[in-house]
Coordinates of C-alpha atoms in Angstrom, one line a residue:
X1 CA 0.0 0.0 0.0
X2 CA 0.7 3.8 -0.6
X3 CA 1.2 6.5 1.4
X4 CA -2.2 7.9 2.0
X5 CA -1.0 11.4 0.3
X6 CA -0.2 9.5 -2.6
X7 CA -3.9 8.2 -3.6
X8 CA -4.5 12.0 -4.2
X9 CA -3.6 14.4 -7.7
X10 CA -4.0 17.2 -4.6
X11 CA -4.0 17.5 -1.2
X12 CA -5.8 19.8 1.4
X13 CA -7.2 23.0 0.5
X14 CA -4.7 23.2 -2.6
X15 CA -7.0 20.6 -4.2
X16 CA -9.7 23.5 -4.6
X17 CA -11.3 24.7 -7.6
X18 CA -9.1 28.0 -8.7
X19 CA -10.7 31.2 -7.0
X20 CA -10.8 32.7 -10.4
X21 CA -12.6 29.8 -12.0
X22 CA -15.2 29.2 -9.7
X23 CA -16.1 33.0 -9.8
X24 CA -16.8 32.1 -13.5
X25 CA -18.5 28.8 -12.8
X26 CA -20.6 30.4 -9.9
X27 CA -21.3 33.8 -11.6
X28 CA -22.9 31.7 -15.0
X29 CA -25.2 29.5 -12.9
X30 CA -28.4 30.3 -12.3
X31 CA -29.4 30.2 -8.4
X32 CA -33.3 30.6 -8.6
X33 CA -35.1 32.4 -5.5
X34 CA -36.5 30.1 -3.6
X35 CA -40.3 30.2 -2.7
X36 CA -42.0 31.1 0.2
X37 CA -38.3 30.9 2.0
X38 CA -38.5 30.1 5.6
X39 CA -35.5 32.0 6.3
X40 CA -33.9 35.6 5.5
X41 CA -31.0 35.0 3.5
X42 CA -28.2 37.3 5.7
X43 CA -24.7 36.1 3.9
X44 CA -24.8 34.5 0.3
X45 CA -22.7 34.4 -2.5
X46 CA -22.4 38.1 -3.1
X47 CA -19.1 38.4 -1.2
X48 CA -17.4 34.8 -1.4
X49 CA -17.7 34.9 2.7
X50 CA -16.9 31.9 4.5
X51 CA -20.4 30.3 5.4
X52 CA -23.8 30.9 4.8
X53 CA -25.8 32.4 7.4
X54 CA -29.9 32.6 7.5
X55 CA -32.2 34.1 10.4
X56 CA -35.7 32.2 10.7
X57 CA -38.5 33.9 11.7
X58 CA -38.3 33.9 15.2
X59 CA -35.3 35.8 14.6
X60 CA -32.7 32.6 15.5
X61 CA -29.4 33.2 13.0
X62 CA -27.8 29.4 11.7
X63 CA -25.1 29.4 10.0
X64 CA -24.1 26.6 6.9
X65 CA -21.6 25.1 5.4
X66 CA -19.4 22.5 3.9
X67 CA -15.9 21.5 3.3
X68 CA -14.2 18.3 2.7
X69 CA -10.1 17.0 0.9
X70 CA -7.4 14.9 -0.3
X71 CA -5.4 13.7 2.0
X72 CA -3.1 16.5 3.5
X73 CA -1.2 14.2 5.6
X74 CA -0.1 10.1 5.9
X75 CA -1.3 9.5 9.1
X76 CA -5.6 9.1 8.8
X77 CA -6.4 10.3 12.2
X78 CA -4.4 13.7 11.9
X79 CA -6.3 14.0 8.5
X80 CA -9.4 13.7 9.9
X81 CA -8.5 15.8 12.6
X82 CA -7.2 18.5 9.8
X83 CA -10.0 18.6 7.9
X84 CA -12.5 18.5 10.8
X85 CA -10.6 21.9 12.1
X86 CA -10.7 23.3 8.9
X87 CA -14.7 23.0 8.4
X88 CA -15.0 24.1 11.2
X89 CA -13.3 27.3 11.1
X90 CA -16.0 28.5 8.7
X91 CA -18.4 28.8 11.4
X92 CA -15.4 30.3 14.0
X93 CA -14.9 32.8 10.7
X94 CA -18.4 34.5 10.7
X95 CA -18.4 34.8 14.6
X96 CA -20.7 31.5 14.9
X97 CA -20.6 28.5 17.4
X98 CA -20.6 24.8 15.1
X99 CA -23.8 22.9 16.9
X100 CA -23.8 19.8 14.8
X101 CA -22.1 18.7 12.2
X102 CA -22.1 15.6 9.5
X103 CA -18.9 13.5 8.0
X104 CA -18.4 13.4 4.4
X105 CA -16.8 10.5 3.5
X106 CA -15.4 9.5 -0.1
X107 CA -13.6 5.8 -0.1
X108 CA -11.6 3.9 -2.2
X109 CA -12.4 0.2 -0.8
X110 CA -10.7 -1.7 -3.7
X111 CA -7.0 0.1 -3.2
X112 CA -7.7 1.7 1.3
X113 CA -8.6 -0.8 4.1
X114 CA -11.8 0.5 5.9
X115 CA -9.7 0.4 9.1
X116 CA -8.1 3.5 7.7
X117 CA -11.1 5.4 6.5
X118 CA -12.1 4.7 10.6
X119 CA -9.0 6.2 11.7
X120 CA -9.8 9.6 9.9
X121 CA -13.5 9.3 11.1
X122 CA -11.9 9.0 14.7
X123 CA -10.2 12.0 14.1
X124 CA -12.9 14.2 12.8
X125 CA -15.3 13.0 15.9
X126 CA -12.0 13.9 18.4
X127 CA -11.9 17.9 16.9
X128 CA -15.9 18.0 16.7
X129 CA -15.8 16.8 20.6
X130 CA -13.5 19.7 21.1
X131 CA -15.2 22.0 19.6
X132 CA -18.6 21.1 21.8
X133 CA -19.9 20.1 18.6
X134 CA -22.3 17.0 17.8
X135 CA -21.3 14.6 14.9
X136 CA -24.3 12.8 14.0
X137 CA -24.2 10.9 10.3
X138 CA -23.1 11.7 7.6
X139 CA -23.1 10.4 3.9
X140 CA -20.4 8.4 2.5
X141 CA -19.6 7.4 -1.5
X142 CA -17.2 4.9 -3.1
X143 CA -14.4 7.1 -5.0
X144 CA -11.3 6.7 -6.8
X145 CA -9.8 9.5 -4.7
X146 CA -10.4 9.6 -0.6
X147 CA -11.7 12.6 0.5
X148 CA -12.9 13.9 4.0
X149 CA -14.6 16.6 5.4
X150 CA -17.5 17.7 7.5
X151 CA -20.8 19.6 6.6
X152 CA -21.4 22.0 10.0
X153 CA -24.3 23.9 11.4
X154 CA -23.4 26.7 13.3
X155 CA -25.3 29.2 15.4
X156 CA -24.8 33.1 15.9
X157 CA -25.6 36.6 17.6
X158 CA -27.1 38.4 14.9
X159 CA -26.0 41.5 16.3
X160 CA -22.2 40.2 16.4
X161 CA -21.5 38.7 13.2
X162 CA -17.7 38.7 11.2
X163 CA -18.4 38.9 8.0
X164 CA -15.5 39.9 4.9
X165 CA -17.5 43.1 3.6
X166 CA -17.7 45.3 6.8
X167 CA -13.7 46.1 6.7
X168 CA -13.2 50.3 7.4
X169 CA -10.0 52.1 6.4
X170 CA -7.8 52.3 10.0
X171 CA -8.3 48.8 10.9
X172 CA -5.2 46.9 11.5
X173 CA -5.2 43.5 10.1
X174 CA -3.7 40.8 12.2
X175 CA -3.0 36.9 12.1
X176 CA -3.8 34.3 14.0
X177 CA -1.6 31.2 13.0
X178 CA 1.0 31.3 10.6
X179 CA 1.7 31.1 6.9
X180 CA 3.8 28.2 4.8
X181 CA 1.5 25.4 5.4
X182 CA 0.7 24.6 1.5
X183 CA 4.7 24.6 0.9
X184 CA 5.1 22.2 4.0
X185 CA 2.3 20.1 3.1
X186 CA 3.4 19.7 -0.2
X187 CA 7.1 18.3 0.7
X188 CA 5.5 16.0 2.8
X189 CA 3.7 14.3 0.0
X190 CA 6.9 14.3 -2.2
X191 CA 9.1 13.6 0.7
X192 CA 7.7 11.6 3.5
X193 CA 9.2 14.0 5.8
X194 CA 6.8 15.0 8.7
X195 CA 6.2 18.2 10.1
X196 CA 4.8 18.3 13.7
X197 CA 4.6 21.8 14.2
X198 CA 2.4 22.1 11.1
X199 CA 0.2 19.4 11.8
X200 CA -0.3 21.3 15.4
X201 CA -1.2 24.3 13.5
X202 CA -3.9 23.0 11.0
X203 CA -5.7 21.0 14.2
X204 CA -5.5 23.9 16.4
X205 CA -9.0 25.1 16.5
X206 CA -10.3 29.1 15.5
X207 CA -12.6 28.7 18.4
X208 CA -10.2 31.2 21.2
X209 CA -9.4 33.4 17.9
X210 CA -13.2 34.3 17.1
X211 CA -14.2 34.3 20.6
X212 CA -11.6 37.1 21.2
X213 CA -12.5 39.0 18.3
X214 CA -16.1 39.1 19.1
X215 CA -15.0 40.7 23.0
X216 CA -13.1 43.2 21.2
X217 CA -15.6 44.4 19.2
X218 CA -14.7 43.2 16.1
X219 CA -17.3 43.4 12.9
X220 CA -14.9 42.0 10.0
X221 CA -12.9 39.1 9.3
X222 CA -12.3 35.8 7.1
X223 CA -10.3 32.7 7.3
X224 CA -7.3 31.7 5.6
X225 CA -7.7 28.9 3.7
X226 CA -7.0 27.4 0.0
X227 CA -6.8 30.6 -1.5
X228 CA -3.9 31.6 0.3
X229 CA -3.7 35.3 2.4
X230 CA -3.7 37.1 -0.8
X231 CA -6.6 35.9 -2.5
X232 CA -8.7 35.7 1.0
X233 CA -7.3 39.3 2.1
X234 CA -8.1 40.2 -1.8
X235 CA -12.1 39.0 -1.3
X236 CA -12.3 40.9 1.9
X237 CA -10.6 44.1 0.4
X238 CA -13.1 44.0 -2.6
X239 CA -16.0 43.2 -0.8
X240 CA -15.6 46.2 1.4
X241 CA -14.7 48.8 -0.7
X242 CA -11.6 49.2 0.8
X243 CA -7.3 48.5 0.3
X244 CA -5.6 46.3 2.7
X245 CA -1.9 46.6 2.9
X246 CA 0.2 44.2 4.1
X247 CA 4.0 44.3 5.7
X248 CA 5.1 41.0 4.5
X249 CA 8.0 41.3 6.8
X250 CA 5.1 41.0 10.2
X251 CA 3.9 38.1 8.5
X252 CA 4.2 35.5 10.7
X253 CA 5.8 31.9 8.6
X254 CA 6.2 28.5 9.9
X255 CA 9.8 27.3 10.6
X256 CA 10.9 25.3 7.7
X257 CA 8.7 26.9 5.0
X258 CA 10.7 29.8 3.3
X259 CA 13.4 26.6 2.8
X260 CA 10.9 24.6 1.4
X261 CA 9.6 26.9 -1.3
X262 CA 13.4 27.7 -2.0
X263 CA 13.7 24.2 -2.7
X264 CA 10.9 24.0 -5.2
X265 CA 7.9 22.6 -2.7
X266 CA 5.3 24.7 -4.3
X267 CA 1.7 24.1 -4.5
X268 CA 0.2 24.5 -7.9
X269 CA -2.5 26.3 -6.1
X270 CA -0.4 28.8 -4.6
X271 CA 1.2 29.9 -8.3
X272 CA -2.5 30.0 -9.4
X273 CA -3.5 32.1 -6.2
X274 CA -0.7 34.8 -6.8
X275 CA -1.7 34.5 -10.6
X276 CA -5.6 35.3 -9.2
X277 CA -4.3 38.2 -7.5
X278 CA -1.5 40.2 -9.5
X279 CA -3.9 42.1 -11.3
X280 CA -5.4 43.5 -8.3
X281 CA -2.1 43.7 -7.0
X282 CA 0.6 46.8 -6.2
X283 CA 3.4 44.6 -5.4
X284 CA 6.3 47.0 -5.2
X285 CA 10.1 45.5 -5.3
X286 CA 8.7 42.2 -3.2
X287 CA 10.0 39.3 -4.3
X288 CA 8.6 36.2 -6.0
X289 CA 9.7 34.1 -3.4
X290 CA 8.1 36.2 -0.6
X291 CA 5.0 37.0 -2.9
X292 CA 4.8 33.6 -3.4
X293 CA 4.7 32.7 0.3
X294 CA 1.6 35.2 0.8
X295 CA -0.2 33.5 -2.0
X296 CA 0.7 30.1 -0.6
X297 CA -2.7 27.0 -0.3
X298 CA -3.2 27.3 3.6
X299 CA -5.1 24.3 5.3
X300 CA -7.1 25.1 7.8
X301 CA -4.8 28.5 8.4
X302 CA -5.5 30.6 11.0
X303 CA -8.3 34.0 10.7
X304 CA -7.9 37.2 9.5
X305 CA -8.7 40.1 11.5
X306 CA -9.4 43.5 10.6
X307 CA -8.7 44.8 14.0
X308 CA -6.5 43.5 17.3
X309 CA -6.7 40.6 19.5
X310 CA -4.2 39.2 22.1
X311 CA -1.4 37.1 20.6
X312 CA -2.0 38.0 17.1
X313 CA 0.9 40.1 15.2
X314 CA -0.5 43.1 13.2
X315 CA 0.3 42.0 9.8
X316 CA -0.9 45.5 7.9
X317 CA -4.4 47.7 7.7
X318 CA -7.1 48.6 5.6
X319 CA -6.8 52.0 4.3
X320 CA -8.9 54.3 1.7
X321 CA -9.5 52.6 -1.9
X322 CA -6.6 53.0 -4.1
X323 CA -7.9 51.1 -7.5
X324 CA -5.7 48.0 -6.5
X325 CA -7.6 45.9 -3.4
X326 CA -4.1 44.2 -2.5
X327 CA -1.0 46.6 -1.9
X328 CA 2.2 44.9 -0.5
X329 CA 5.4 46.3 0.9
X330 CA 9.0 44.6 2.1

C-alpha cells in the first residue's frame, strides 16, 4: 500500500477549484429564488464569505456550510483531525458556534482498508468533541480518490457577526496562526518527511481566535484557507470597498517553509492564487519568493482580523480605496 498522500492528484485546500474559475463557474449558474423561504437569506454568495448564514422567523441566525479534501497528511487520524478543524473554522470565521455537524466520507475500498477510512472518522469525531460540537451521520460514497470533510451547522448573535464586507479604512489587520502550510504540506507528499509543528497548526481550533474578536468588538474578518492570504485578504478588500496593505516582513511563517519553497515545494494552487491576485495587486520590489509565500494553499490557516486581538501580530491595515484591493510592501 501507498502513502495515504499518494492516492491524491492534490491535497488539502490546494485541491480546490481555482478562485478565479469558480467566480466564472458560480457567476454563470443560475441560483433561482426560492419560494416562500422560511428564512432571511443574511450572507450568500455576493461576497465569497466563509459560510452561509440565514435568520428564521423567530429571529434565531444558523449558519451553513461545507468543506471536505485529499489527503493533507499520511497518518488518517491527523487527517481527519485536519480537515475537521478546517470545516469548522467557517463557522469560527463569521463569529458562529458549530452545533452539529455531519462526515463526508469519499472511499476507495478496492485500493484503502476500511480500518483507515475509521481512523480519519476518529479523528474528525475527536476535533468536533472539542469544539462542543455533535457529529451525527453523515453520507459516504465509493471514490477513486479519498476525500474527508465535514458539513457544520453553526449558530450566531445576529447583532455580532464577522463577515469579509464590513472592513473600514484604520483597521489593522492581524493573524492568527501562521503562513507556509501549503509549501510544508506539499514536501510532505513528495518527501515523507513529517512536520509536527504544522500538523499542530492545521488541528489547532479558530474557536479562542473568534471568541476574542467578538469581545473586542470586532465586525470583520475571514479565514485563511485554499486561496492563500492574498486571495482571501483580496475578497475581503473588494468586498468592502476598501485597500488592505500588508507588511510581508510581520507576517508571521512557519519554521521550515521559506526553505521549502526555496527548494521547489510549491503548491500549484499557490502559483494559481498569486496569478488570481497580481492584477489587483501593487506589489512593489517584493520578491517572487516572498509573494509567493503570501499567496501560498493554507489548510485550515488561521483568521484574518481587521482589527486587534491578544497574541496576534499586526500584519498591515485597511486603508482608503486606491484602484488595486491588495498593496504589498518589504
Amino acid at each position: 500500500m501507498k502513502r495515504l498522500t499518494q492516492y491524491a492528484q492534490g491535497g488539502g485546500c490546494a485541491c480546490k477549484i481555482p478562485a478565479g474559475d469558480l467566480e466564472r463557474l458560480l457567476g454563470s449558474a443560475k441560483m433561482p429564488r426560492p419560494r416562500d423561504p422560511a428564512a432571511e437569506l443574511v450572507v450568500g454568495l455576493e461576497t465569497g464569505d466563509d459560510a452561509a448564514v440565514v435568520r428564521t422567523q423567530d429571529g434565531a441566525v444558523i449558519i451553513s456550510t461545507a468543506d471536505f479534501f485529499t489527503p493533507v497528511v499520511d497518518d488518517p487520524y491527523d487527517w481527519g483531525r485536519i480537515a475537521a478543524a478546517n470545516a469548522l473554522s467557517d463557522v469560527y470565521a463569521m463569529g458562529g458556534r458549530p452545533v452539529v455537524a455531519l462526515n463526508l466520507l469519499c472511499w476507495p475500498p478496492d485500493l484503502l482498508p476500511y480500518e483507515l477510512a475509521s481512523e480519519v472518522l476518529r479523528g474528525g469525531a475527536e476535533v468536533a468533541a472539542q469544539a462542543g460540537c455533535h457529529l451525527a451521520g453523515g453520507h459516504s460514497v465509493t471514490d477513486a480518490e479519498p476525500k474527508y470533510g465535514l458539513a457544520v451547522t453553526g449558530t450566531a448573535d445576529p447583532d455580532r457577526l464577522l463577515r469579509n464586507d464590513t472592513g473600514r479604512p484604520g483597521l489593522p489587520l492581524s493573524l492568527t496562526k501562521p503562513l507556509g502550510l501549503g509549501v510544508l504540506n506539499n514536501r510532505h507528499k513528495s518527501t515523507g518527511e513529517v512536520f509536527p509543528h504544522a500538523v499542530e497548526t492545521m488541528t489547532r481550533l479558530n474557536a479562542d481566535a473568534s471568541r476574542a474578536a467578538l469581545a473586542a468588538g470586532i465586525g470583520c474578518a475571514t479565514d485563511v484557507t485554499g486561496f492563500g492570504l492574498l486571495g482571501h485578504l483580496h475578497k475581503l478588500a473588494r468586498a468592502s470597498g476598501v485597500t488592505a496593505v500588508i507588511n510581508a516582513s510581520a507576517v508571521p511563517v512557519l519554521d521550515g517553509a521559506a526553505q521549502a519553497l526555496r527548494e521547489g515545494f510549491v503548491p500549484g494552487g499557490s502559483r494559481r492564487n498569486l496569478d488570481w491576485v497580481a492584477p489587483h495587486l501593487d506589489r512593489g520590489d517584493v520578491p517572487e519568493e516572498t509573494l509567493l509565500l503570501l499567496a501560498d494553499a493554507q489548510t485550515s490557516g488561521g483568521l484574518l482580523v481587521a482589527g486587534e486581538i491578544p497574541g496576534a501580530p499586526v500584519i498591515g491595515e485597511l486603508i482608503e480605496n486606491t484602484g488595486h484591493t491588495l498593496i504589498v510592501r518589504s
